[in-house]
XYZ file of C-alpha atoms in Angstrom:
335
model
C -0.016 0.021 0.142
C 1.303 3.361 -0.874
C 2.006 5.418 2.163
C 1.704 9.274 2.564
C 5.369 10.031 1.566
C 5.648 7.530 -1.267
C 2.259 9.326 -2.712
C 3.779 12.677 -2.291
C 6.824 11.763 -4.147
C 5.451 10.363 -7.089
C 2.580 12.856 -7.525
C 4.566 16.357 -7.020
C 7.669 15.391 -8.351
C 6.374 13.629 -11.139
C 4.420 16.803 -11.969
C 7.946 18.552 -12.357
C 9.581 21.252 -10.678
C 7.653 25.011 -12.058
C 9.768 26.976 -13.938
C 10.683 29.881 -11.035
C 10.446 33.244 -11.963
C 13.152 35.719 -12.799
C 14.127 38.539 -10.138
C 11.820 41.281 -10.436
C 8.728 39.130 -11.379
C 6.030 41.604 -9.767
C 3.055 39.333 -10.050
C 4.715 36.571 -7.598
C 4.781 39.539 -4.923
C 1.375 40.658 -5.479
C 0.230 37.317 -4.787
C 2.514 35.549 -2.487
C 4.696 32.143 -2.230
C 5.846 30.155 0.751
C 8.253 27.498 0.478
C 9.715 25.315 3.299
C 12.200 22.240 3.796
C 11.890 18.387 3.174
C 8.881 16.521 1.574
C 6.126 17.587 4.627
C 6.967 21.262 3.609
C 4.016 20.335 1.444
C 1.871 20.114 4.628
C 3.240 23.397 6.334
C 2.912 25.157 3.243
C -0.849 24.327 2.590
C -1.149 25.508 6.411
C 0.579 29.001 5.593
C -1.386 29.294 2.459
C -4.629 29.549 4.445
C -3.047 32.769 5.852
C -1.598 34.158 2.719
C -4.069 33.073 0.430
C -6.542 35.499 1.774
C -4.341 38.455 2.376
C -2.657 37.750 5.475
C 0.758 38.644 6.674
C 3.917 36.597 6.105
C 4.422 36.427 9.828
C 1.269 34.883 10.619
C 1.576 32.840 7.598
C 5.293 31.047 8.760
C 3.773 30.654 12.165
C 0.590 28.669 10.922
C 2.955 26.494 8.899
C 5.526 25.711 11.799
C 2.333 24.996 13.986
C 1.381 22.274 11.625
C 4.323 20.646 11.753
C 4.564 21.055 15.384
C 1.294 19.158 16.008
C -0.279 17.559 13.112
C 2.659 15.587 12.483
C 4.251 12.912 14.277
C 7.633 12.343 13.499
C 11.261 12.189 15.011
C 12.722 15.488 14.583
C 10.162 18.080 14.829
C 7.518 18.663 17.756
C 5.246 16.787 19.799
C 6.692 13.119 18.607
C 10.441 13.965 18.607
C 13.170 11.931 19.480
C 14.727 12.721 22.978
C 18.309 13.229 24.017
C 21.036 10.843 25.384
C 19.071 11.453 28.734
C 15.577 10.367 27.346
C 14.514 14.462 27.555
C 12.893 15.876 24.794
C 13.817 19.476 24.044
C 12.315 21.769 21.405
C 14.105 24.983 19.882
C 12.389 27.306 17.470
C 13.046 30.662 15.768
C 10.750 33.405 14.109
C 11.590 36.603 12.301
C 10.218 39.105 10.272
C 11.561 41.040 7.377
C 11.680 44.535 9.635
C 14.256 43.185 11.832
C 12.067 41.704 14.526
C 12.837 38.322 16.296
C 12.739 36.051 18.528
C 13.522 32.280 19.829
C 13.440 29.545 22.392
C 15.930 26.744 23.089
C 15.807 23.622 25.010
C 12.189 24.069 25.988
C 10.604 21.401 27.612
C 6.961 20.234 27.384
C 5.442 22.999 25.518
C 3.464 21.940 22.115
C 4.058 25.202 20.211
C 7.935 26.640 20.466
C 7.254 28.525 17.361
C 4.536 30.471 19.079
C 6.441 30.861 22.174
C 9.185 32.348 19.960
C 6.985 34.899 18.465
C 5.953 35.842 22.243
C 9.489 36.637 22.926
C 9.479 38.704 19.985
C 6.631 40.838 20.749
C 6.373 40.677 24.527
C 9.836 41.167 25.973
C 13.008 43.047 25.171
C 14.769 40.090 24.577
C 15.982 37.582 21.292
C 15.841 34.345 22.955
C 15.074 32.493 26.197
C 16.148 28.945 26.872
C 15.494 25.751 29.447
C 13.567 26.405 32.346
C 13.275 30.359 31.569
C 11.614 29.611 28.354
C 9.226 27.248 29.828
C 8.491 29.440 32.856
C 7.657 32.673 30.143
C 5.735 30.313 27.968
C 3.117 29.325 31.130
C 3.070 32.763 32.051
C 1.842 33.615 28.474
C -0.979 31.187 28.891
C 0.915 28.295 27.032
C -0.505 24.744 28.389
C 2.416 22.360 30.006
C 1.976 19.157 28.734
C 4.058 16.130 28.263
C 5.282 15.976 25.021
C 7.482 12.463 24.784
C 5.375 9.536 23.419
C 5.968 6.087 24.234
C 7.166 5.411 20.495
C 10.027 8.012 21.105
C 10.786 6.692 24.799
C 11.283 3.024 23.307
C 13.445 4.236 20.626
C 15.543 6.028 22.908
C 15.645 2.366 25.162
C 16.696 0.745 21.915
C 19.187 3.075 21.268
C 20.728 3.029 24.598
C 21.711 -0.759 23.696
C 24.676 0.723 21.533
C 24.552 4.007 22.358
C 26.591 5.098 19.526
C 25.734 8.769 18.023
C 26.462 9.547 14.399
C 24.505 11.910 12.574
C 23.508 10.260 9.131
C 23.092 12.000 6.083
C 19.323 12.743 4.969
C 18.373 11.097 8.226
C 14.905 13.633 7.830
C 13.810 11.559 5.406
C 14.231 7.966 6.998
C 11.474 6.706 9.059
C 11.671 5.396 12.605
C 10.165 2.085 13.090
C 6.560 2.295 13.156
C 6.165 5.947 11.758
C 4.045 6.999 9.090
C 5.954 10.291 8.308
C 9.371 11.807 9.366
C 10.963 14.878 8.517
C 13.997 17.111 10.237
C 14.052 20.543 10.895
C 10.849 22.817 9.280
C 12.370 25.878 7.997
C 9.654 27.918 6.063
C 9.932 31.425 4.195
C 6.720 33.254 3.189
C 6.315 36.314 0.962
C 3.050 38.126 1.424
C 0.835 40.255 -1.089
C 2.228 43.357 0.315
C 5.612 42.080 -0.315
C 6.622 41.527 3.005
C 8.863 38.405 4.245
C 9.180 36.505 7.335
C 10.437 32.893 8.148
C 10.375 30.583 10.978
C 12.347 27.484 12.100
C 11.351 24.556 14.599
C 12.826 21.170 15.537
C 13.436 18.830 17.983
C 17.121 18.482 17.332
C 19.199 15.779 16.588
C 18.032 12.493 18.488
C 20.430 11.370 21.234
C 22.388 14.598 21.490
C 24.081 15.956 24.247
C 21.685 16.882 27.373
C 21.746 21.072 26.588
C 22.772 20.770 22.857
C 21.355 23.396 20.830
C 21.832 23.831 17.007
C 20.984 26.175 14.385
C 17.289 26.714 14.216
C 16.663 28.806 17.041
C 19.782 30.927 16.469
C 18.939 34.008 14.288
C 21.592 34.189 11.259
C 22.412 30.628 11.573
C 19.216 28.583 11.167
C 16.794 31.477 9.725
C 17.618 35.066 8.516
C 14.831 37.722 6.968
C 15.332 41.166 5.385
C 12.793 42.376 3.459
C 15.150 44.717 1.589
C 16.624 41.511 0.404
C 15.314 38.159 0.860
C 14.981 35.251 3.376
C 16.745 32.114 4.193
C 16.744 29.116 6.278
C 18.691 25.829 6.563
C 18.747 22.120 7.527
C 21.321 19.621 8.372
C 23.828 19.307 11.069
C 23.416 22.548 12.963
C 26.623 23.037 13.982
C 27.961 23.922 10.224
C 25.711 26.561 9.978
C 26.470 27.985 13.232
C 29.844 27.917 12.374
C 29.409 29.691 9.049
C 26.471 32.346 10.395
C 24.805 30.469 7.277
C 21.580 32.038 6.721
C 22.880 35.762 7.322
C 25.590 34.650 4.740
C 23.006 33.587 2.165
C 21.080 36.679 2.762
C 24.248 38.897 2.489
C 25.144 37.281 -0.980
C 21.718 37.872 -2.140
C 22.243 41.541 -1.367
C 25.409 41.651 -3.476
C 23.582 40.370 -6.234
C 23.190 36.603 -6.454
C 20.414 34.839 -6.923
C 18.706 32.885 -4.212
C 20.039 29.114 -5.965
C 23.399 30.902 -6.606
C 23.794 32.175 -2.880
C 22.960 28.861 -1.774
C 25.292 27.321 -3.765
C 28.533 29.651 -2.753
C 27.479 29.186 0.904
C 27.602 25.715 0.590
C 30.982 25.989 -1.172
C 32.173 27.904 1.661
C 31.585 25.165 4.195
C 33.284 22.662 1.575
C 36.391 24.892 1.680
C 36.498 25.279 5.686
C 36.032 21.416 6.495
C 36.508 19.693 3.511
C 36.663 16.066 5.038
C 33.943 16.840 7.338
C 31.710 17.746 4.473
C 31.681 14.587 2.939
C 30.271 12.823 6.469
C 27.232 15.153 6.893
C 24.527 16.983 5.135
C 23.769 20.860 5.230
C 20.701 22.354 3.011
C 20.082 25.979 2.249
C 17.186 27.313 1.150
C 16.429 30.923 0.022
C 13.702 33.324 -1.336
C 14.365 36.736 -2.425
C 11.681 39.668 -2.089
C 10.986 39.400 -5.834
C 9.639 35.499 -5.203
C 12.353 33.787 -6.855
C 13.567 30.666 -4.687
C 16.233 28.353 -4.540
C 18.404 25.967 -2.615
C 21.412 24.199 -2.862
C 22.761 21.338 -0.505
C 26.381 19.290 0.153
C 24.818 15.878 -0.499
C 21.984 14.911 -2.912
C 18.566 14.138 -1.568
C 17.326 17.551 -0.154
C 14.190 18.599 -1.534
C 11.990 21.620 -0.647
C 8.365 22.471 -1.105
C 6.619 25.531 -2.894
C 3.123 27.047 -3.156
C 1.810 30.120 -4.928
C -1.324 31.294 -6.286
C -0.150 30.882 -10.161
C -1.190 29.298 -12.549
C -0.283 25.331 -12.864
C 0.212 23.282 -9.773
C 0.122 25.006 -6.502
C 2.140 22.475 -4.520
C 5.617 21.553 -5.963
C 8.487 19.527 -4.728
C 11.613 20.647 -6.241
C 14.889 18.690 -5.872
C 17.967 20.557 -4.702
C 21.293 20.496 -6.730
C 24.260 19.290 -4.533
C 27.837 19.359 -4.506
C 28.135 15.466 -3.941
C 26.231 13.935 -6.831
C 25.704 10.277 -4.944
C 22.940 9.908 -2.434
C 24.332 8.669 0.930
C 22.454 6.051 2.660
C-alpha cells in the first residue's frame, strides 16, 4: 500500500518543478509565495497558504506552517513526537523572524507544544531575542501556553533501543528516513513566506538531533544561523547538521550574498562551497542544506549531498504545490 510520503513524492515530483520566475517578477510578489524544507513542507505550506491566500501577513503564515509541523505530524525530529536526547529528555527549539528585523527564539524548551508561538511571544512581548530552558518554559506558562508531556511512548522506546549501543553518528538525510513504525518523518522545518504586500518572514522549528548531549542547541533557534530575513533583500533558512550553520552564520551569509546580487540558488551554492572549503573532509560525512527566497519571489536551494528537497506553494497558474530537488556538491545520495 502506498504511504503518504510515496504518494507525495510520486505525485508532486512527477508533476515536475515549476519554472521559477526571474528576479523582479512583480506578479509573484502581488500574490505571495511560501517555500519550506523537505517533503512535508507541502503540508506546512498548505497551512501557511490559508493565511497568505486570504491576504494575511507573511509572519502569520510562517507561524501557521510551523505550528502544523509541531502538532499535526508525528515524527522523530519536530514537535510533540520528537526523539529525545541521550538522557531521554525531549527538548524543542524554534525561531521566527519578520522582515523588519524583529525576531524571537526559544531553545531547550520542554513540554510546550508550540515553541514557534513561544518564540513569537518572546519577539513581541519582551525586550529579548532568545529564552532557553526552564526560563523559556516559565515564560511560556506565564503567557498562557499549556504545559503537557510531549515525549511519546514510541520515542521513549526508540531511546531505549538506542541505549543498547549508545552510538551517536549523525546520518546524512536522516530527515527522510522513518523511525520503525512511523508513518512520516522529516527534519527541521524551515519555512519562508512572501505576502501580497511584499513583506517577508521566516520560521524554524525542531526537536534537534536525536540522542544529542543534554543541553545541545543547533542552528534552528539562532538568528543568522538557521534563519535570517530582511525585507530589503530576501530570506534564508537551513537544515542538516546545525553546528555547520552556526560556524558559518549560514542563513545570514546567504541573505548577504543575495544583497550583493546573487540569485537565491547562487547564494545558497556559494554558501555551501564555503562550508566545503572550511571543512572539506567533514563535508563528505554530513548534510547541510540551504533554502532561500528573495523579495521578488524567486526561490532557490543548494545542498552538500543529494537528497534535499523543498516544497513551494503560490497562487500562480499550474500546480500550486510542487516539490523541487535541490542541486548538490556531491552527486551520490548517501544512505
